JSON list of C-alpha atoms in Angstrom, two decimals:
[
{"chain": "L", "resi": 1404, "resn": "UNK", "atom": "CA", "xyz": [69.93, -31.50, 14.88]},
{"chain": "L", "resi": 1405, "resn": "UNK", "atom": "CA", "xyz": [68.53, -34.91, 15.04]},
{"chain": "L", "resi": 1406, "resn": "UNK", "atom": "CA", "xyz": [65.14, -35.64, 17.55]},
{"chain": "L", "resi": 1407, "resn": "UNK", "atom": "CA", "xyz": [65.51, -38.97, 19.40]},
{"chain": "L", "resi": 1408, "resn": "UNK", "atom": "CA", "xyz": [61.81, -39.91, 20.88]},
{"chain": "L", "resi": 1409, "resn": "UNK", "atom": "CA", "xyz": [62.89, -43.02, 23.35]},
{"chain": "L", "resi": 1410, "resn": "UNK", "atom": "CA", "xyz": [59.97, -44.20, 24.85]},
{"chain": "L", "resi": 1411, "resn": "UNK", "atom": "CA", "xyz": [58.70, -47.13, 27.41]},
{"chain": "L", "resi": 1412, "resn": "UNK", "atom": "CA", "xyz": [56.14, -49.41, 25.21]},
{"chain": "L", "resi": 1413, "resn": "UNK", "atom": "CA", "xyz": [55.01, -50.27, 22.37]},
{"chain": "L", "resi": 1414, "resn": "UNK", "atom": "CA", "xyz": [52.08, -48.25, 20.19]},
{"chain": "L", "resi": 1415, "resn": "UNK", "atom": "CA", "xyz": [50.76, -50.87, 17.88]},
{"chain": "L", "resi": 1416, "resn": "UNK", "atom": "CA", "xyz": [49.47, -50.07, 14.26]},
{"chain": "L", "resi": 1417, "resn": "UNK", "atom": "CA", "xyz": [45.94, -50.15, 14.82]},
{"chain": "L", "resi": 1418, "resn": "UNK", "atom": "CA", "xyz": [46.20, -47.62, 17.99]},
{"chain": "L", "resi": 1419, "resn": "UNK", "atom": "CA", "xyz": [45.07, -43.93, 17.85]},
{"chain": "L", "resi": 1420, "resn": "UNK", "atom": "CA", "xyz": [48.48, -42.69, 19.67]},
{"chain": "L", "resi": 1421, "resn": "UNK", "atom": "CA", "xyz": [49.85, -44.31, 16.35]},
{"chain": "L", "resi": 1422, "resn": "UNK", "atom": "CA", "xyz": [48.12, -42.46, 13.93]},
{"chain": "L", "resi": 1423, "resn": "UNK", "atom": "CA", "xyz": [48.62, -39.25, 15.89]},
{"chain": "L", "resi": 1424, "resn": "UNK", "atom": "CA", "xyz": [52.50, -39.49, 16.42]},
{"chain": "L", "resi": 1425, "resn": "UNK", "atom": "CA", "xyz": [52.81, -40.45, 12.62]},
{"chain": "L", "resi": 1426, "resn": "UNK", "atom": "CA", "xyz": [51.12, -37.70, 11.29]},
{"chain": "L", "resi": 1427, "resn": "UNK", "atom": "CA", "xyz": [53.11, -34.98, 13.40]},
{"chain": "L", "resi": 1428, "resn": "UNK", "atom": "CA", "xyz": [56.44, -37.12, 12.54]},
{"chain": "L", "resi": 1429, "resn": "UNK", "atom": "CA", "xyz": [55.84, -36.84, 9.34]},
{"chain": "L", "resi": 1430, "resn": "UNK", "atom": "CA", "xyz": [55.09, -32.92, 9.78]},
{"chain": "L", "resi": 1431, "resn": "UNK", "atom": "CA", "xyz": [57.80, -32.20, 11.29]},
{"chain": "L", "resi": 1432, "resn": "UNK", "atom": "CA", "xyz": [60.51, -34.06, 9.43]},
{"chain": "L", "resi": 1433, "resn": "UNK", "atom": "CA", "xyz": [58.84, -32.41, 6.77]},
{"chain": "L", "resi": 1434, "resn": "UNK", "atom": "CA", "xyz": [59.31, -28.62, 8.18]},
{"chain": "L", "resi": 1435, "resn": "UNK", "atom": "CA", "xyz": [61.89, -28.69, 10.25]},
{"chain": "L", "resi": 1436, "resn": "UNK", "atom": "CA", "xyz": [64.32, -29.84, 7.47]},
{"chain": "L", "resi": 1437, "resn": "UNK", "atom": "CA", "xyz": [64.91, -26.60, 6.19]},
{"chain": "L", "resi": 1438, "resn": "UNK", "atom": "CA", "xyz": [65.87, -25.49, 9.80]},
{"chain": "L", "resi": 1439, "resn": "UNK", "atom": "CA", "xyz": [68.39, -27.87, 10.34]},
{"chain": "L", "resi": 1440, "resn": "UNK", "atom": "CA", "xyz": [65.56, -29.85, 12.66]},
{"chain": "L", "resi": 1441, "resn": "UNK", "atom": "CA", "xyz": [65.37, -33.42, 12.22]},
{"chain": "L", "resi": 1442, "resn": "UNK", "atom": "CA", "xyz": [65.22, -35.88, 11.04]},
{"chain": "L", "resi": 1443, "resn": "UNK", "atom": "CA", "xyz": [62.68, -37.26, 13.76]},
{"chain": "L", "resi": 1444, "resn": "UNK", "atom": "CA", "xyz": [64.00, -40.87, 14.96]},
{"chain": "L", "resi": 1445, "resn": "UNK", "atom": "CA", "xyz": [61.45, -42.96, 17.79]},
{"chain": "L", "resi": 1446, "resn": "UNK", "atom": "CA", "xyz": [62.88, -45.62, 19.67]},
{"chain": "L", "resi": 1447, "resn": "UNK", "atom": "CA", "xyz": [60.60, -48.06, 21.36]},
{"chain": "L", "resi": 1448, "resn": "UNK", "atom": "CA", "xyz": [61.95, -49.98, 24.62]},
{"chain": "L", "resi": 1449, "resn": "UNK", "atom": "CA", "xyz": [60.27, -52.26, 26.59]},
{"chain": "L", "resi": 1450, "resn": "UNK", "atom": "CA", "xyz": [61.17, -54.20, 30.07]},
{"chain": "L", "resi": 1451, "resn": "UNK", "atom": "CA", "xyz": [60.15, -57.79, 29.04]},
{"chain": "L", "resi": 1452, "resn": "UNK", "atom": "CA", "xyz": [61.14, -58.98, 31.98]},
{"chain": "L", "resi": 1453, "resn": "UNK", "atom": "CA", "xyz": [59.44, -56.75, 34.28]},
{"chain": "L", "resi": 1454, "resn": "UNK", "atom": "CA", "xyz": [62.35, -55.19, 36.12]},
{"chain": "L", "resi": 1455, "resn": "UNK", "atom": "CA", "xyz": [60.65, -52.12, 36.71]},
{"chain": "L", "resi": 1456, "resn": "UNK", "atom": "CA", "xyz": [61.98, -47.92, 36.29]},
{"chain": "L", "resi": 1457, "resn": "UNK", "atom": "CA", "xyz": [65.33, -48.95, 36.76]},
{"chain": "L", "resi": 1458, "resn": "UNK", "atom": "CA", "xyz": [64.98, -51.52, 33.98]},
{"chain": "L", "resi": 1459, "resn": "UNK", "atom": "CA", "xyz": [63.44, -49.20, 31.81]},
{"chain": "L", "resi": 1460, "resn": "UNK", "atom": "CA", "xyz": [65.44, -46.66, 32.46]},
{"chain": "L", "resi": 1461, "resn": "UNK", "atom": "CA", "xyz": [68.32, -49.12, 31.43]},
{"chain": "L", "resi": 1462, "resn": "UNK", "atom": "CA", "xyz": [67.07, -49.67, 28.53]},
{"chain": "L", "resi": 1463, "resn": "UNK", "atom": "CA", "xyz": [66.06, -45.91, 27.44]},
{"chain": "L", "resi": 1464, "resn": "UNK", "atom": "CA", "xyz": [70.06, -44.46, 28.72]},
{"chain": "L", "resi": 1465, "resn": "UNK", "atom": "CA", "xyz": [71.28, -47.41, 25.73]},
{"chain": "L", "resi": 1466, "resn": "UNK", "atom": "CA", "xyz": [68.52, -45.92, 23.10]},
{"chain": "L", "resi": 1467, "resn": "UNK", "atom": "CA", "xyz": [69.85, -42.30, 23.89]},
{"chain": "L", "resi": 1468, "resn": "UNK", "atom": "CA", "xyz": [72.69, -41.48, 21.33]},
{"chain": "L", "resi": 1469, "resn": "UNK", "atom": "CA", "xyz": [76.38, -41.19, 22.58]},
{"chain": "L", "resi": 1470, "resn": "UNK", "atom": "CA", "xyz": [76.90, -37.00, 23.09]},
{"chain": "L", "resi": 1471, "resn": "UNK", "atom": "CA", "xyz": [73.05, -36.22, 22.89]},
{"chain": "L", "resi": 1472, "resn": "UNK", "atom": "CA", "xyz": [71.32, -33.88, 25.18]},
{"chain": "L", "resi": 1473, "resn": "UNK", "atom": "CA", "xyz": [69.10, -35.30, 27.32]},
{"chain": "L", "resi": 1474, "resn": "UNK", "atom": "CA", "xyz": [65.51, -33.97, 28.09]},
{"chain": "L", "resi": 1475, "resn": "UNK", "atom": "CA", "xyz": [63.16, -35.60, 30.20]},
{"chain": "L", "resi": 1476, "resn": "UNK", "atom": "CA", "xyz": [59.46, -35.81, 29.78]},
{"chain": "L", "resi": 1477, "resn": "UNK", "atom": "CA", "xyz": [58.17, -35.47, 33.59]},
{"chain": "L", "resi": 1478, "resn": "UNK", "atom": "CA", "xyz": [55.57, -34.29, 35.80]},
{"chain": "L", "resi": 1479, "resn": "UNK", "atom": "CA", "xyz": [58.25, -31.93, 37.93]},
{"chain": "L", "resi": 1480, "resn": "UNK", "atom": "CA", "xyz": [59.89, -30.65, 34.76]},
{"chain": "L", "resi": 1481, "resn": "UNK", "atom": "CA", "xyz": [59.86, -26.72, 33.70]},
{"chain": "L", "resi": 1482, "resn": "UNK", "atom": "CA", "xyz": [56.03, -25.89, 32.11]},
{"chain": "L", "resi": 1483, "resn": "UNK", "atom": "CA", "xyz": [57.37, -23.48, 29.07]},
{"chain": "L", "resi": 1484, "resn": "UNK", "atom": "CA", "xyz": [54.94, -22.26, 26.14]},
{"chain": "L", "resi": 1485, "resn": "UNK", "atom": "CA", "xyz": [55.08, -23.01, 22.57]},
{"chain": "L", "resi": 1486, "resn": "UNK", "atom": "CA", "xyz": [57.00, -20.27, 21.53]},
{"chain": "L", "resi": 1487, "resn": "UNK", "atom": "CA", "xyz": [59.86, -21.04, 24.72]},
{"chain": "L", "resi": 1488, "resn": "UNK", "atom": "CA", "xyz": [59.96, -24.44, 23.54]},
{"chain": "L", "resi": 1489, "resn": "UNK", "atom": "CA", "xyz": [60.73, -23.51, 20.00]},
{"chain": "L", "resi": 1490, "resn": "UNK", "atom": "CA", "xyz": [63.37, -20.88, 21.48]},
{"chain": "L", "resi": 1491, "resn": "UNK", "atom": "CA", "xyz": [64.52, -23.87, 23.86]},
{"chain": "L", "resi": 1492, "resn": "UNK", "atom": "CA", "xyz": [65.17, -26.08, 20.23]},
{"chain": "L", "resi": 1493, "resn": "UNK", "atom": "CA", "xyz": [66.55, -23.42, 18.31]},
{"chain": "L", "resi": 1494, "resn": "UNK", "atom": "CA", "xyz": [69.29, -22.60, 21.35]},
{"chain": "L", "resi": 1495, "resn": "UNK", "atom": "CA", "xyz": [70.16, -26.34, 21.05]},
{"chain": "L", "resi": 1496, "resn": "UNK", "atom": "CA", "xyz": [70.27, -26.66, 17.62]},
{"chain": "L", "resi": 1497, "resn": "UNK", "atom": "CA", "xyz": [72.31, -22.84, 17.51]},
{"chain": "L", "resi": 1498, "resn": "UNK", "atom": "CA", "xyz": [74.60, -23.96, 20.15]},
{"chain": "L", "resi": 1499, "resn": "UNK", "atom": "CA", "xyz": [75.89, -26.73, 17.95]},
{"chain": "L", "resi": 1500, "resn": "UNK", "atom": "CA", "xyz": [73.78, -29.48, 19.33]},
{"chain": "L", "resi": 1501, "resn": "UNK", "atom": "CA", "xyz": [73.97, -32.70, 17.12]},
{"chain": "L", "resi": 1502, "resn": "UNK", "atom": "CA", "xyz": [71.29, -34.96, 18.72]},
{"chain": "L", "resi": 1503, "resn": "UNK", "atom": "CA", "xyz": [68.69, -34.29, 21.18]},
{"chain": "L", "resi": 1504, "resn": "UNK", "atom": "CA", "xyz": [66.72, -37.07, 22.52]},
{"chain": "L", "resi": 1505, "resn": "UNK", "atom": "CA", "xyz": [63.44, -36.39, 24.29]},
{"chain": "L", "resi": 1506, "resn": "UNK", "atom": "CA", "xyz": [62.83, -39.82, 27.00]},
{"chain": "L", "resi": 1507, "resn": "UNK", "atom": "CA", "xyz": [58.90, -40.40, 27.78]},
{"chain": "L", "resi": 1508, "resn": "UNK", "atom": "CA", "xyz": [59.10, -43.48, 30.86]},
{"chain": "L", "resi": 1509, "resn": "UNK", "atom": "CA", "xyz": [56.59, -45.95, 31.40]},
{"chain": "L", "resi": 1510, "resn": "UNK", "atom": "CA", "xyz": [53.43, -45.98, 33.31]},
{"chain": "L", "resi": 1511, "resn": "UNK", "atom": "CA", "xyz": [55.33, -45.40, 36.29]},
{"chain": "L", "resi": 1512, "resn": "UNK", "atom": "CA", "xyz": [57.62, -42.35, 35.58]},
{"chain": "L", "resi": 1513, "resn": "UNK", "atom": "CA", "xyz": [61.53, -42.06, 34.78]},
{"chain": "L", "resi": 1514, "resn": "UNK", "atom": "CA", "xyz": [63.57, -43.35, 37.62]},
{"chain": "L", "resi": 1515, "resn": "UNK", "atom": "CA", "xyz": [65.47, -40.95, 39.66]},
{"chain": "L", "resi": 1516, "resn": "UNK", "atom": "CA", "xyz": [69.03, -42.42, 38.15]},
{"chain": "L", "resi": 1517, "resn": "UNK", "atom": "CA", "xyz": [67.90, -41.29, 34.91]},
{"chain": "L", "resi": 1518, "resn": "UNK", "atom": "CA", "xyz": [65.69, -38.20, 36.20]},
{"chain": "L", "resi": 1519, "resn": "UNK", "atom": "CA", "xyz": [69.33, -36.87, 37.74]},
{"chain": "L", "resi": 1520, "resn": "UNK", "atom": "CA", "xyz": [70.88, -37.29, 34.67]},
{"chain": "L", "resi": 1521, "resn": "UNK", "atom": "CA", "xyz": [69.21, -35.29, 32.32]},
{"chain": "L", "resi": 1522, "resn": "UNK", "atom": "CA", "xyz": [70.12, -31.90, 30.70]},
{"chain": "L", "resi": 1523, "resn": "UNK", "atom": "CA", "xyz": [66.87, -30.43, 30.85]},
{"chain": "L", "resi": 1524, "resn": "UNK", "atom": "CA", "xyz": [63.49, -31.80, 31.51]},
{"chain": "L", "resi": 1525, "resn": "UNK", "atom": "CA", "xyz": [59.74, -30.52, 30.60]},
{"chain": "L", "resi": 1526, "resn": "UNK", "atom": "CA", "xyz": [56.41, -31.04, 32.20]},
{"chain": "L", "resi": 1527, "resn": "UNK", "atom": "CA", "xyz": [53.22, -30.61, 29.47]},
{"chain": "L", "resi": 1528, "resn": "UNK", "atom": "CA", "xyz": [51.25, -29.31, 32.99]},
{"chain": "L", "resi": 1529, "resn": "UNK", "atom": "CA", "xyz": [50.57, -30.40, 36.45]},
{"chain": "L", "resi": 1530, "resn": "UNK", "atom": "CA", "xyz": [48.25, -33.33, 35.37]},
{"chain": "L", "resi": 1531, "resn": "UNK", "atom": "CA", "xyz": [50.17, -36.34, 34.55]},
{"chain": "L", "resi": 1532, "resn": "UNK", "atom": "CA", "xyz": [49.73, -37.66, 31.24]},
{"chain": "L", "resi": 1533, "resn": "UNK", "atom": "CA", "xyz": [49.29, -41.38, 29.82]},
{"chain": "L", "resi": 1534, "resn": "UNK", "atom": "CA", "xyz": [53.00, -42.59, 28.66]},
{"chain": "L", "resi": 1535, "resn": "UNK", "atom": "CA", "xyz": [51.66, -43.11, 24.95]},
{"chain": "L", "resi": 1536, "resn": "UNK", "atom": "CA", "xyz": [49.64, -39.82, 24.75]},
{"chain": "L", "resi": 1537, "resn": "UNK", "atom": "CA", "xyz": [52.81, -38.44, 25.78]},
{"chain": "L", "resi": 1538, "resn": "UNK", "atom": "CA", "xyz": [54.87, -39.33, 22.68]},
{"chain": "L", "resi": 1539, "resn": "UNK", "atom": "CA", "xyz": [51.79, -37.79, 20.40]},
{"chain": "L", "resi": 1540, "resn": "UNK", "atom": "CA", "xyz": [51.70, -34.96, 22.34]},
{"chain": "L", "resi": 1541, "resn": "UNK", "atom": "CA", "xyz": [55.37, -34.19, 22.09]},
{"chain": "L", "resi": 1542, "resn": "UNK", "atom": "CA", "xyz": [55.36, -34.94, 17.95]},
{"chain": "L", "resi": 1543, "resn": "UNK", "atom": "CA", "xyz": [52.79, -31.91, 17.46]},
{"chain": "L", "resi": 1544, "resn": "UNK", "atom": "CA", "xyz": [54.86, -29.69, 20.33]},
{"chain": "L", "resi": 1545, "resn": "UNK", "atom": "CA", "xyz": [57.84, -30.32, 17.94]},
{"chain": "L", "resi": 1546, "resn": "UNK", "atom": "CA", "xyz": [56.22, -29.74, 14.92]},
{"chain": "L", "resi": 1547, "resn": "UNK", "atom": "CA", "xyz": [54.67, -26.67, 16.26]},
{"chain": "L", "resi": 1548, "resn": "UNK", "atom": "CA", "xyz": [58.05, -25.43, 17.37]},
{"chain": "L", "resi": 1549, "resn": "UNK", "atom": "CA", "xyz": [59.33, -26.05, 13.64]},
{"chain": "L", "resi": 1550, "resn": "UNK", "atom": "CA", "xyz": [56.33, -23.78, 12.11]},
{"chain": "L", "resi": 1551, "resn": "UNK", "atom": "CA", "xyz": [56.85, -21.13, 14.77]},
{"chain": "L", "resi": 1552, "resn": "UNK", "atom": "CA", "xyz": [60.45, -20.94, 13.98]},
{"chain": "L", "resi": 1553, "resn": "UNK", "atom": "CA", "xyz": [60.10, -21.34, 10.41]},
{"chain": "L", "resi": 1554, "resn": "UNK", "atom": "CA", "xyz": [57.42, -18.30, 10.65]},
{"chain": "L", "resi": 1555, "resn": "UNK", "atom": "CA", "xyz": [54.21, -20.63, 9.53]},
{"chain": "L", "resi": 1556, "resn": "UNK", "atom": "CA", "xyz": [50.84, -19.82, 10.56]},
{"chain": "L", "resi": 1557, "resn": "UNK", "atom": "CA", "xyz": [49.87, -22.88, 12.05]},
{"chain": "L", "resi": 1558, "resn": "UNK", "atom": "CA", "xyz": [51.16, -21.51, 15.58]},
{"chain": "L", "resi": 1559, "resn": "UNK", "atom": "CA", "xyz": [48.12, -19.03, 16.72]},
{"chain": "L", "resi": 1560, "resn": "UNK", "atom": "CA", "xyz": [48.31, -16.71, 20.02]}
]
């Protein structure tokens, strides 16, 4: 199962999000293969003309793949543990999911249009999170799913 991250902005090189989200991309392409996980694709959108959430969201609904389920990152979404979002993954993947693509808004949140449209959506906790933190954030959650399901010991209780 393929892992779309579309996301509002741009992390440049030089950034710390950058480093972070490239290390756990790289982690989990590198584990999940085995479990049918992955490749890990990230799509970067931006609203040059400053149209707002329904721009953006414009732009992330064309970087989501045709057929993919689609999860929103967002403050009301369903707070879930490690290990029930690796079980959330692996009943994707299971239930003959080919593409999943996880969509992280900009600075102001996902607009409702999108918001309504999505298949499931997740919440990392009641405090809202920086949009590029986000994407780094959501790297190591997948990567940690992929060692939890593959059995690895980097996932601790």
């Amino acid at each position: 199962m393929k892992v779309h991250v579309c996301a509002v902005g741009r992390i440049r090189a030089d950034q710390p999000e950058r480093a972070i989200f490239e290390d756990y991309h790289m982690r989990f392409n590198r584990t999940g293969k085995p479990l049918a996980l992955g490749p890990m694709y990230e799509v970067e959108v931006e609203d040059k003309k400053g149209g707002g959430m329904e721009a953006e969201a414009e732009l992330l609904s064309r970087a989501v793949p045709q057929g993919a389920m689609l999860v929103t990152l967002d403050e009301r979404g369903r707070v879930m543990s490690s290990p029930e979002f690796a079980a959330e993954l692996a009943k994707w993947r299971d239930g003959g999911r080919q593409d999943v693509a996880f969509v992280i808004g900009g600075a102001d949140g996902i607009a409702p249009s999108l918001r309504a449209r999505a298949d499931f959506s997740i919440s990392f906790g009641k405090m809202v999170w920086p949009h590029m933190l986000v994407r780094g954030r959501l790297a190591e959650q997948l990567y940690r799913a992929a060692t939890i399901l593959a059995g690895g010991p980097y996932h601790r209780v």
